[in-house]
XYZ file of C-alpha atoms in Angstrom:
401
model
C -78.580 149.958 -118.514
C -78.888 151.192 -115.031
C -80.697 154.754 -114.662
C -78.051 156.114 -117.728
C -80.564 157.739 -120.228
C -80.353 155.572 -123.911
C -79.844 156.981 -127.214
C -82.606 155.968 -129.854
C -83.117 155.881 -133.328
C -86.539 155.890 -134.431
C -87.276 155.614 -137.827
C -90.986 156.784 -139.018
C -92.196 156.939 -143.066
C -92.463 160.130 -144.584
C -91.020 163.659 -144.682
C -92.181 164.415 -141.620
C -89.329 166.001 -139.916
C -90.926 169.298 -138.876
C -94.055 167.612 -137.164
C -91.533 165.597 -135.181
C -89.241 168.284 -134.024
C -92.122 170.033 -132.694
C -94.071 167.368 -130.957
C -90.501 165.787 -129.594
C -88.196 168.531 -128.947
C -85.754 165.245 -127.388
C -85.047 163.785 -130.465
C -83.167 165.639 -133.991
C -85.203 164.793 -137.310
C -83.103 163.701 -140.417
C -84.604 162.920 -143.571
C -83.542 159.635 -145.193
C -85.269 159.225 -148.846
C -88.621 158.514 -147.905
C -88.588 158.081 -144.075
C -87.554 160.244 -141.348
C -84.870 158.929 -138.390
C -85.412 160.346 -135.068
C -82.188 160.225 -132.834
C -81.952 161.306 -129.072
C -81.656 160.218 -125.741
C -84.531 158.813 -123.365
C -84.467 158.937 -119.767
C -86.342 155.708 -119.139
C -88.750 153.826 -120.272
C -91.764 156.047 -119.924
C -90.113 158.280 -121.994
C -89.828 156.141 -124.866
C -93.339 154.381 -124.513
C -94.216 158.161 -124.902
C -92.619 158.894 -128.021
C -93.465 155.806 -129.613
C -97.469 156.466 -128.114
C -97.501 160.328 -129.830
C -95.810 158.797 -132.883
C -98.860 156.126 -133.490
C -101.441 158.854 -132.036
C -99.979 161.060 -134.992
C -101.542 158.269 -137.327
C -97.698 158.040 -138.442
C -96.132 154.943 -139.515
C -93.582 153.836 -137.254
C -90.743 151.194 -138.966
C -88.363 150.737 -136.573
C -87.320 151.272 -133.343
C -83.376 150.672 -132.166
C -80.522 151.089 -129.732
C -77.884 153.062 -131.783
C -75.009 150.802 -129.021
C -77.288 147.457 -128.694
C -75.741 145.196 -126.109
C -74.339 141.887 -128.169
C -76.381 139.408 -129.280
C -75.373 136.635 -126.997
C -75.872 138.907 -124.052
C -79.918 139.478 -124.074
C -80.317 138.896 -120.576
C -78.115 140.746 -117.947
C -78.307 137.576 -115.521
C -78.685 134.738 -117.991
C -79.488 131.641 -116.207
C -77.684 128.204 -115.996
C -80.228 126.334 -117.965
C -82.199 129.043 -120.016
C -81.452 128.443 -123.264
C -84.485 130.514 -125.138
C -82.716 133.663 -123.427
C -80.156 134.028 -126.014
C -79.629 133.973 -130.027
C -76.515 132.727 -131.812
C -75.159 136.151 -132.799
C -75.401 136.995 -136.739
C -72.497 135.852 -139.414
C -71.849 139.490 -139.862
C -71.071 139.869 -136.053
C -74.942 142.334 -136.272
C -77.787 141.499 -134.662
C -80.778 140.698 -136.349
C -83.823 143.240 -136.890
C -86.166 141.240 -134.609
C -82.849 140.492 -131.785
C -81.978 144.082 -131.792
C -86.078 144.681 -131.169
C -85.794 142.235 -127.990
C -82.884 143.091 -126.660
C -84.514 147.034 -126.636
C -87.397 145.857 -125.240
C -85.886 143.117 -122.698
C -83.969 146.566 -121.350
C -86.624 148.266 -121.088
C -88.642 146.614 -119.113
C -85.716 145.765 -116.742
C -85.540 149.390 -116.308
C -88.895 149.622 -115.922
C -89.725 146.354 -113.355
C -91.343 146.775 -110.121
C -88.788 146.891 -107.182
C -89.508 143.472 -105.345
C -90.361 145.328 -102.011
C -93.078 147.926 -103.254
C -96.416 147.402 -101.667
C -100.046 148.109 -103.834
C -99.942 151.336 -103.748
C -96.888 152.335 -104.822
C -97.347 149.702 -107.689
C -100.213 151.791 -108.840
C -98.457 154.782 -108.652
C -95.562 153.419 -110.881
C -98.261 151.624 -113.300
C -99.962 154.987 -113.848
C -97.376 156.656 -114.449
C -95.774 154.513 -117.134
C -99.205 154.060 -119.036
C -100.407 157.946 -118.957
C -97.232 158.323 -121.298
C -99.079 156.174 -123.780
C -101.827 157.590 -125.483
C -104.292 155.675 -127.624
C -104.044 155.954 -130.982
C -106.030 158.570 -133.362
C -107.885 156.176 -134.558
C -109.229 154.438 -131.248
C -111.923 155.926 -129.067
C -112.611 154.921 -125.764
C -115.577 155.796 -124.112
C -117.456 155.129 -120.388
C -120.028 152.245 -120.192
C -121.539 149.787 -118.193
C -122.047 146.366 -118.187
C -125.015 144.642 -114.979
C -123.759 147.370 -113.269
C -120.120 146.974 -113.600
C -117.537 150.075 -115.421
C -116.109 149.030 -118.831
C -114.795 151.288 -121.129
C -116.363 150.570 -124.975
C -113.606 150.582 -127.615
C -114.286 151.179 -131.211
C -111.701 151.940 -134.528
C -112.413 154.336 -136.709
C -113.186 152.308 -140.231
C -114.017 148.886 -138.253
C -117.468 148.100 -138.731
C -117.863 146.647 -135.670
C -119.766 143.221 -136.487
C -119.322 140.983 -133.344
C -117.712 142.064 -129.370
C -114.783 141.295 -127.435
C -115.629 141.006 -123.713
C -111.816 141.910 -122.819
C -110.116 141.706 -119.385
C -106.732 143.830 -117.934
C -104.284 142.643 -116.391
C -101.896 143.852 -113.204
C -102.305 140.065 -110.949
C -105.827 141.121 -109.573
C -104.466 144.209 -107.655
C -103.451 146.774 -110.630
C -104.620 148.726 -113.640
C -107.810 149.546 -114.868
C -110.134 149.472 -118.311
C -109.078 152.417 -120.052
C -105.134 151.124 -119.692
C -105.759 148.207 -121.041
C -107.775 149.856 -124.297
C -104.655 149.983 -126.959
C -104.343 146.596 -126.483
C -108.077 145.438 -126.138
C -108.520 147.964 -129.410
C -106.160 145.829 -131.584
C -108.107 142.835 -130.795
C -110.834 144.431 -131.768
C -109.114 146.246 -135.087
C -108.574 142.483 -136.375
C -112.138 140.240 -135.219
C -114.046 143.353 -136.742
C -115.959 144.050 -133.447
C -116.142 146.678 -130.958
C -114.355 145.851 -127.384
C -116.037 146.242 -123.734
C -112.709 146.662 -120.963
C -113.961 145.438 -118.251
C -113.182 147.197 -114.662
C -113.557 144.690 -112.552
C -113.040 144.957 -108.939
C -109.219 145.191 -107.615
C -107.822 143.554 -104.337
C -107.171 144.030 -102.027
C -109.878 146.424 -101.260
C -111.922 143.761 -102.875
C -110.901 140.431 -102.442
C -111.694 136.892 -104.224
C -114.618 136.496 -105.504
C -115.003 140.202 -106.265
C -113.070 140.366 -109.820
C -114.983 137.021 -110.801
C -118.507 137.690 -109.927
C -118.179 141.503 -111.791
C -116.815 139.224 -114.937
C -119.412 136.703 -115.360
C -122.228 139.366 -114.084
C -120.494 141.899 -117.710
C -121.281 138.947 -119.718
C -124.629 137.847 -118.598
C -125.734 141.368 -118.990
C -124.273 141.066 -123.020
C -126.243 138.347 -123.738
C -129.253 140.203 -121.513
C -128.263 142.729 -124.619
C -129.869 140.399 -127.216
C -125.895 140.325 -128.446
C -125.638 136.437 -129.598
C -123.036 134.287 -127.935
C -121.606 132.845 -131.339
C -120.994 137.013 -132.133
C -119.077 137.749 -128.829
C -115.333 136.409 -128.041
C -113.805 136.953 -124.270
C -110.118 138.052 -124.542
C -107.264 139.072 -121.956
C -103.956 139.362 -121.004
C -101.748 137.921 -117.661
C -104.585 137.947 -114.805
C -107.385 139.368 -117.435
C -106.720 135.620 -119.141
C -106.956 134.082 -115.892
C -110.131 135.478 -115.721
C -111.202 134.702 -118.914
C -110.775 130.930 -118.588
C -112.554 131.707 -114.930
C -115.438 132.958 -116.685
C -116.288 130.545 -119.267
C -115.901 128.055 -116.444
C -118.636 130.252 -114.222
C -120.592 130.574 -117.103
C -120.796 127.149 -118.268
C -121.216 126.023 -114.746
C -124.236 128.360 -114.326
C -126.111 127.265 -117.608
C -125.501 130.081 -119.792
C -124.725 129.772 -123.458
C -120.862 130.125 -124.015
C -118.641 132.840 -126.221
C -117.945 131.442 -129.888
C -114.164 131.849 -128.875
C -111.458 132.937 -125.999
C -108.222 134.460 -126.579
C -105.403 134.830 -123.598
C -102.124 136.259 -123.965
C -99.649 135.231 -120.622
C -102.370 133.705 -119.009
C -101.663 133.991 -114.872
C -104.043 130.678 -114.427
C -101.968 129.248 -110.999
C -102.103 131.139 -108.163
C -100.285 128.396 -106.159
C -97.158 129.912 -108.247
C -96.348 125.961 -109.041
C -95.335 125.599 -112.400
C -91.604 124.860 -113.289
C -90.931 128.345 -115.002
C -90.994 130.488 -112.237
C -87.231 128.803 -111.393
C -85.997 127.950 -114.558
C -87.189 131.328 -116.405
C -86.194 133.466 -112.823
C -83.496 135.045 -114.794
C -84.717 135.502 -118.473
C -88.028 137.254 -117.348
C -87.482 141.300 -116.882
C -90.648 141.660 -115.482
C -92.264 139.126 -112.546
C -90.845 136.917 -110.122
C -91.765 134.844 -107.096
C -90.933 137.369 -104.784
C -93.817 139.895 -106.714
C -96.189 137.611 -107.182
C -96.671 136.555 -103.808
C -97.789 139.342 -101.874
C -100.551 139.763 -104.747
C -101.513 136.295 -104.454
C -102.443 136.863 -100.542
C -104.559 140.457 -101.492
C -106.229 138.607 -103.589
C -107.123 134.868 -102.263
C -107.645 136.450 -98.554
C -106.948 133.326 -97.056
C -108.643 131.188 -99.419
C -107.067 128.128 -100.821
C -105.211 129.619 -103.938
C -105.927 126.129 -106.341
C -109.622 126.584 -106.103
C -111.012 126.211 -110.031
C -112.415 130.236 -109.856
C -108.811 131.311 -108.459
C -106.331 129.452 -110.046
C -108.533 127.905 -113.619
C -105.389 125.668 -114.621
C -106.784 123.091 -111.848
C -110.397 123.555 -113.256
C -112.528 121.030 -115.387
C -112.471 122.766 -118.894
C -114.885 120.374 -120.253
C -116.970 122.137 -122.616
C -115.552 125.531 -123.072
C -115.357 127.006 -126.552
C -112.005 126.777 -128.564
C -108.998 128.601 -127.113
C -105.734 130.187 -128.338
C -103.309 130.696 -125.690
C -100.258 132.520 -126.866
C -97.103 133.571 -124.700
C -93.654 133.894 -124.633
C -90.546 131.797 -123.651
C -88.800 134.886 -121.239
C -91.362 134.604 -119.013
C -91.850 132.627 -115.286
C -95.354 132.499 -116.263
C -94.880 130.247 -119.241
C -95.677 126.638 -117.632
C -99.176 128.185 -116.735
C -99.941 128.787 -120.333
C -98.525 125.143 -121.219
C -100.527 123.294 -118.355
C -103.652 125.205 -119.186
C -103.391 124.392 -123.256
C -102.642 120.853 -121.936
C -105.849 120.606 -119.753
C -107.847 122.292 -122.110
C -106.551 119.449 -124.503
C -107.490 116.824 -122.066
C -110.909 117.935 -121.714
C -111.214 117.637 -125.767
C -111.437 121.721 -125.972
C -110.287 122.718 -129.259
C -106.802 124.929 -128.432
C -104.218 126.365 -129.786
C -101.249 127.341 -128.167
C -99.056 129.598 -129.871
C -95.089 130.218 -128.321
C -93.138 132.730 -129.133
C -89.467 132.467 -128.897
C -86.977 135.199 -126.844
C -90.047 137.342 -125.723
C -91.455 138.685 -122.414
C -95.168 138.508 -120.679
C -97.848 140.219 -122.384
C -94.740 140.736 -125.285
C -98.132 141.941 -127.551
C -98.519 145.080 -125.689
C -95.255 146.417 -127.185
C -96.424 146.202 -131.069
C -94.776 149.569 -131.787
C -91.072 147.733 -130.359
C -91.613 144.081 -131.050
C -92.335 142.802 -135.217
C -93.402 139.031 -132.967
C -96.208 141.650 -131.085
C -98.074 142.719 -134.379
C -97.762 138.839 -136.027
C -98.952 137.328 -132.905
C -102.062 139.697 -132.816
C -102.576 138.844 -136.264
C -102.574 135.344 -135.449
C -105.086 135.251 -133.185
C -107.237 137.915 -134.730
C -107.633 135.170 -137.453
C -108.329 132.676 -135.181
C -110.799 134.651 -133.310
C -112.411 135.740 -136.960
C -112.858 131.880 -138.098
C -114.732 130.942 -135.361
C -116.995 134.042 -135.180
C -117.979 133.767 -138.716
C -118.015 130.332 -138.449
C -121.188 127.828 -138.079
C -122.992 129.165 -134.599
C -122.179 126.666 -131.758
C -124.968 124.271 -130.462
C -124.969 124.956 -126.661
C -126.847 123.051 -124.205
């Protein structure tokens, strides 16, 4: 794909041509029965996670979003490796891709185009990270407003029409170095639209400025101060994605080890649990993941353990005794290096009789639930979990002791 701008078709429901040709002077309206087809061409990807952002802030409904010249269907990955099978999908008996392949092989390029370069330091990161998520605003729907939790920022999430009957304690991600609470909030807000509950994003301290244990004690101290709230631990869930699901495991295992009640539920999407970078997938899924690598991870992993041993339980939670934590759904996808961590973790969590689930999605990248408005697997797999989440919160209220 290179730095060669793409053209898209984006088809939205409704005769809304006119709207769209003003807010998106890129892309030509045409009006197909009932739905309108957007056509243009997008520089990169901040471009498109821009259109697709004002399209959903619109309160439109988007239907589909597609290369008009997809690559073939054998071909998802542009360096598939030797012994990465999940990377690729017979093609069609039409010689077409598929609805969904078409979706991943848009996304998959995307996010190629979009990857950190392997030798950018923090700060340029954060500079590339803002400027690909200030192209996505929430949607109309979704407020986000500045709170606090024992003293640390959150941002409080609420949709419009959800009565909000329970809370998600929710945690970013960006490997313990990047992003913030509000960036997170379109993501934290769909967890909320589906458990029925308003969301706190947490903000919790970023290495390197603030090292190990910084990020942890800010988590466990936002969920004392909820149940210092009178809100009851059977009506609050902790959530997160990639480090924020590190951290979530992390913080049941604080909790618990500090004698407060535990969270009727926990929900992690890529979990980043193994800071030691030792699972098998970090070879073996080198070349199917468009995102993370080795080579990125590590310089993160040394902002944030500051010469601390990287397997402690707080740091890396896969080597942690999970004994007693509150049922689990760990969901990720198979084009990702990160994929053995969510494995080993459902596997200890199984050995320490937790109740788990873990939920794999074939052909899909980290955090592939973030891209709802690209990906038909993002909206199921939210849906998944949201009933999960919902069954234990209205479920019998756990004995704790």
């Amino acid at each position: 794909m290179g730095d060669d701008p793409v053209l898209y078709q984006i088809r939205v429901d409704g005769h809304l041509g006119p709207t769209l040709l003003t807010a998106f002077p890129a892309l030509v309206p045409e009006q197909q029965g009932a739905e309108t087809v957007l056509t243009g061409l997008l520089p990169d990807a901040a471009a498109l996670f821009g259109v697709l952002s004002g399209i959903e802030a619109l309160g439109l409904d988007l239907l589909e979003v597609r290369r008009v010249r997809p690559r073939p269907c054998q071909d998802l990955s542009d360096r598939p490796g030797p012994d990465d099978q999940s990377a690729t999908e017979p093609p069609a008996t039409d010689g077409r891709c598929s609805v969904s392949t078409e979706q991943q092989q848009t996304l998959d390029a995307i996010l190629r185009q979009s990857a950190f370069p392997v030798d950018s330091d923090v700060s340029e990161q954060r500079r590339l990270l803002r400027e690909l998520t200030s192209a996505q605003p929430l949607p109309a729907d979704v407020t986000a407003k500045p709170s606090t939790l024992g003293g640390v920022p959150t941002t409080e999430i609420t949709v419009d029409g959800v009565e909000p009957r329970h809370v998600v304690l929710y945690f970013h991600g960006g490997v313990y170095v990047l992003g913030d609470a509000i960036s997170a909030a379109g993501l934290a807000a769909e967890v909320g639209r589906r458990t029925g509950a308003r969301v706190f994003s947490v903000d919790c301290r970023l290495a390197p400025e603030h090292p190990y244990p910084a990020a942890v004690d800010d988590a466990l101290a936002a969920y004392e101060a909820l149940l210092g709230d009178g809100v009851a631990p059977s009506d609050i869930v902790l959530a997160g994605e990639s480090a924020g699901g590190g951290l979530v495991i992390a913080t049941l295992v604080n909790a618990r080890d500090h004698g407060l009640p535990l969270p009727a539920a926990a929900y992690v999407m890529s979990p980043y649990v193994d800071l030691t970078l030792a699972g098998t997938t970090m070879e073996t899924k080198r070349a199917a993941d468009p995102l993370l690598s080795r080579e990125l991870l590590e310089p993160r992993v040394t902002d944030y353990t500051a010469g601390q041993d990287a397997a402690l339980a707080l740091i890396s939670p896969v080597f942690a005794d999970l004994a007693g934590l509150p049922p689990l759904i760990i969901q990720a996808g198979t084009n990702e290096v990160l994929l053995d961590d969510a494995v080993r973790l459902a596997q200890q969590a199984a050995t320490a009789d937790v109740e788990v689930t873990l939920d794999i999605t074939p052909r899909v990248p980290h955090v592939f639930q973030a891209y709802q408005p690209l990906l038909d697997e993002a909206g199921a797999a939210l849906d998944r979990a949201g009933q999960f989440l919902t069954a234990r919160l209205t479920g019998t209220e756990r004995v704790t002791g």
